[in-house]
C-alpha angles and dihedrals in degrees: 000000000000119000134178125224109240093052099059099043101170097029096048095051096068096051093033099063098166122156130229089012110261117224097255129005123170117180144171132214102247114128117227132175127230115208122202093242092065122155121257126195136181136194137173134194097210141015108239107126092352098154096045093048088054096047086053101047096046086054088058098049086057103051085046084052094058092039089055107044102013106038106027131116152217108253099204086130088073103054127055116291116291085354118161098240106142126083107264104263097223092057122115106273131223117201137210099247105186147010123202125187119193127189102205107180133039090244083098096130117125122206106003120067124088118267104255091042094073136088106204092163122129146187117218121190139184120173129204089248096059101254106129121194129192113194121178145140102233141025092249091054083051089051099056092040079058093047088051093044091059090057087057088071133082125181115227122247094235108070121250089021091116140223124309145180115194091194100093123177100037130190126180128164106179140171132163121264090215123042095207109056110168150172125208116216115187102204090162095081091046136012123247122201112228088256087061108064092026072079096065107044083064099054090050091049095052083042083056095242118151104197134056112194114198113198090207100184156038157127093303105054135347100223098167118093123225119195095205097047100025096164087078094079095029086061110017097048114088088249137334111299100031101089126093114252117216087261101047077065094052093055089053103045081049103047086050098048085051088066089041091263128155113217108212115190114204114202093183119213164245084331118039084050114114097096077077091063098066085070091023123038098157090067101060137084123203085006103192104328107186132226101016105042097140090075077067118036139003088242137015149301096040125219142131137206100246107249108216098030111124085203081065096058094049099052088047090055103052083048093054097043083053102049110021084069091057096040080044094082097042109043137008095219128067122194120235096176114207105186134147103353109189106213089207096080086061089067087064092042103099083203098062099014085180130097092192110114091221090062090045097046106080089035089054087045088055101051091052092042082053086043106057100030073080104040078057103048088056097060094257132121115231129239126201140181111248100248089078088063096029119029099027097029089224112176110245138192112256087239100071130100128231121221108202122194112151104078138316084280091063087061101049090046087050090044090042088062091050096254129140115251142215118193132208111136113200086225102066103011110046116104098188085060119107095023089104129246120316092202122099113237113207125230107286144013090008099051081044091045097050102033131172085017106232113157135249098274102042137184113064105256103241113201094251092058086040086055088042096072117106103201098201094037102147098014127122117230088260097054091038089064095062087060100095089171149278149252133238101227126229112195113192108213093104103022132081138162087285101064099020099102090050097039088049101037130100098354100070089046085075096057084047088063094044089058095044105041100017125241090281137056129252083272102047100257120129109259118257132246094213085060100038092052099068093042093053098039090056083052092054095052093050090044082052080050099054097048094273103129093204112177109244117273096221127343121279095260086072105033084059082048116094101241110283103055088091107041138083 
């Protein structure tokens, strides 16, 4: 039998477990077994960057092997109770025989290039007679063929059976809907081990992102070294040893670009900046004032880069010079931030002495202008928080690229100006929402004022809100086409090492599909949650697999359902 996807919804969903849904997949129902000593065969049609593809890419086949025969799983939680689902073990057993990949174009590199400017589509075959065959035009398309090949593979329950799909032949042509798919990571409020967010890198390459956006500071902690001021860590960091070398940076901007993944470093200003003053007191305006910070800030400690010091731009310059050389390699964006810039500060800096937006206005123009004339300079595109374009009506470089956050009419008003977007609605797409306030509320009129104590952004955002964002809801073609993209947003004030993997996953799984299928199927139709659970639910169990420690998507009684025991 040979189906195609589209046409067996329900039933298709619980063999065709891919994650995020490919573009096309047509299938049949054939077993064939997959044996550790396959065959593995690369070509290449020209010789750019040759050594470095294959590097990659070996890196890759290595990481698919253990996947496959080291950290894969018995999928019984996804049939009806003590079902026979598996092929009989003592059948007569056809083998994969072969995998070719072939890189067909010269686009192969990896984290670099802009958004719009990369091909990351591929064509996956398996044919009933066990020949498998990878063609794409980049790494990162061969990457993702790999990622969905891994999905293909079950273990048996009896051990030393062996690895099966029972979806021969197999056909799957895939490309993203949006170019820009990113998480963003705040490792400012509290502090993340490599290993940590090594981590992550490898959950949001097996969800298909290709950015990892590290918002690195902030009024909290200054974790990122800088050799040439190096008091800001020393000072700036918790406590010695939790701060991020040079190196320690490196390792991570590598071990990205080796799963196709762009780092992006946010140095967030001129608010979210008094961890500078601890090395730097001069800089700052309103630097920690106690009690009554919230005239300030919307968190503490306050503080705010002073807006018209020449002892600020210099200090600017000399950072930027530091750290844009060694973002330079890994990304072509680097993040200014921009949000929630609080005009009172501006009142205690002896350079503005004004709170009126008018007054702050040309002397905030000038310090981004000042800003990404280097970022520039240094071969990077800037990104910036909306409230630069929207709130303050700052004049940007069409280059840049907006970052909304605040609602879908945040991003027609960025597109209608002819700016790139970048969507994540804290509505929809921010996971720290819903977990309560993280603030004390003294005895009296403030505990009454603020009970019971939710947050700003409550509810929690379940996956299924989170799948249910359209990021170009309301927009016309035209507009659509400046979204690039968007990122599902992690805040730390809640959220450590401890609790990252289950806060993250699989939540943020659901924002990974939307970018790379779209919010609606091959034939315009919302996607389904009944479709979307299994699927889900079987990522979720090879993320488990693979160290991820993703929280379960419904219990097992309707994961064994067949679709339709648990909606309503």
């Amino acid at each position: 039998m040979f189906f195609h996807l589209a046409l067996f919804p329900v039933v298709a969903s619980l063999v065709t477990a891919l994650w995020p849904a490919p573009e096309t997949l047509s299938h049949g129902s054939d077993v064939l077994w997959v044996k550790s000593d396959l065959k593995i065969t690369q070509t290449q049609t020209y010789s750019i960057g040759l050594n470095k593809d294959r590097q990659i890419i070996q890196g890759a086949i290595g990481r698919a092997h253990k996947q496959i025969f080291t950290d894969n799983y018995v999928p019984w939680k996804s049939h009806p109770r003590n079902s026979d689902f598996e092929p009989q073990e003592n059948s007569t057993k056809k083998y994969i025989t072969s995998l070719l990949i072939d890189l067909t174009a010269k686009n192969s590199s990896t984290a670099k290039p802009l958004a719009q400017d990369f091909d990351e589509s591929y064509r996956l075959e398996i044919t009933s007679d066990g020949r498998s065959t990878i063609t794409a035009p980049s790494t990162s398309g061969v990457l993702h063929a790999l990622n969905s090949f891994t999905q293909l593979f079950y273990e048996h329950s009896k051990p030393g059976v062996g690895v099966y799909t029972n979806l021969a032949p197999i056909l799957i042509t895939d490309k993203p809907k949006f170019a820009y798919r990113g998480l963003n990571l705040d490792i400012a409020r509290n502090f993340y081990g490599i290993d940590d967010i090594k981590r992550t890198i490898d959950a949001i390459s097996t969800n298909k992102f290709n950015h990892l956006h590290l918002h690195a500071t902030d009024s909290q902690s200054w974790p990122l070294e800088i050799p040439a001021l190096p008091g800001l860590a020393e000072k700036g960091a918790y406590q010695k040893g939790l701060s991020y070398s040079p190196k320690d940076l490196e390792d991570i901007q590598e071990y990205a670009a080796a799963r196709c993944i762009s780092t992006i470093i946010e140095i967030d200003m001129p608010g979210h900046t008094s961890s500078i003053g601890y090395a730097f007191p001069d800089l700052i305006a309103a630097f920690n004032i106690q009690p009554n910070w919230d005239t300030y800030a919307a968190e503490p400690p306050s503080g705010s880069l002073k807006l018209n010091s020449p002892a600020v731009g210099a200090f600017l310059a000399k950072l930027f010079d530091d750290l844009l050389p060694r973002i330079k390699p890994y990304s072509a964006y680097f993040h200014t931030g921009g949000d929630e810039v609080n005009p009172n500060p501006y009142l205690l800096d002896e350079t503005v002495k004004s709170n009126d937006a008018a007054v702050i206005r040309p002397f905030l123009q000038k310090f981004v202008d000042r800003n990404h004339n280097q970022v520039r300079k240094h071969g990077l595109t800037p990104i910036v928080w909306e409230e630069m374009l929207l709130q303050w009506n700052l004049t940007l470089g069409m280059d840049t690229v907006i970052q909304t956050w605040q609602g879908d009419q945040a991003v027609k008003d960025t597109v209608s100006k002819g700016y790139r977007a970048l969507v994540g609605n804290f509505q929809f797409w921010y996971l720290d929402c819903g977990r309560g306030q993280w603030l004390d509320f003294l005895n009296g009129a403030s505990f009454q004022k603020f009970y019971p104590f939710q947050d700003y952004c409550s509810p929690t955002k379940n996956w299924r809100l989170i799948y249910s964002y359209d990021p170009t809801a309301g927009l016309t073609p035209e507009e659509a086409s400046l979204v690039i993209g968007g990122e599902v947003h992690m805040w730390s004030e809640q959220t450590d090492p401890i609790n990252l993997d289950s806060t993250l996953w699989p939540r943020a799984s659901a924002a990974g599909e939307v970018l790379w299928s779209g919010r609606r199927d091959v034939n315009g139709n919302n996607r389904s949650q009944t479709d979307a659970s299994p699927r889900l639910s079987d990522l979720r169990e090879r993320m488990v697999r693979r160290g991820i420690r993703a929280g379960p998507v419904q219990m097992t009684f309707c994961t064994q359902g067949n679709g339709t025991q648990c909606s309503l």
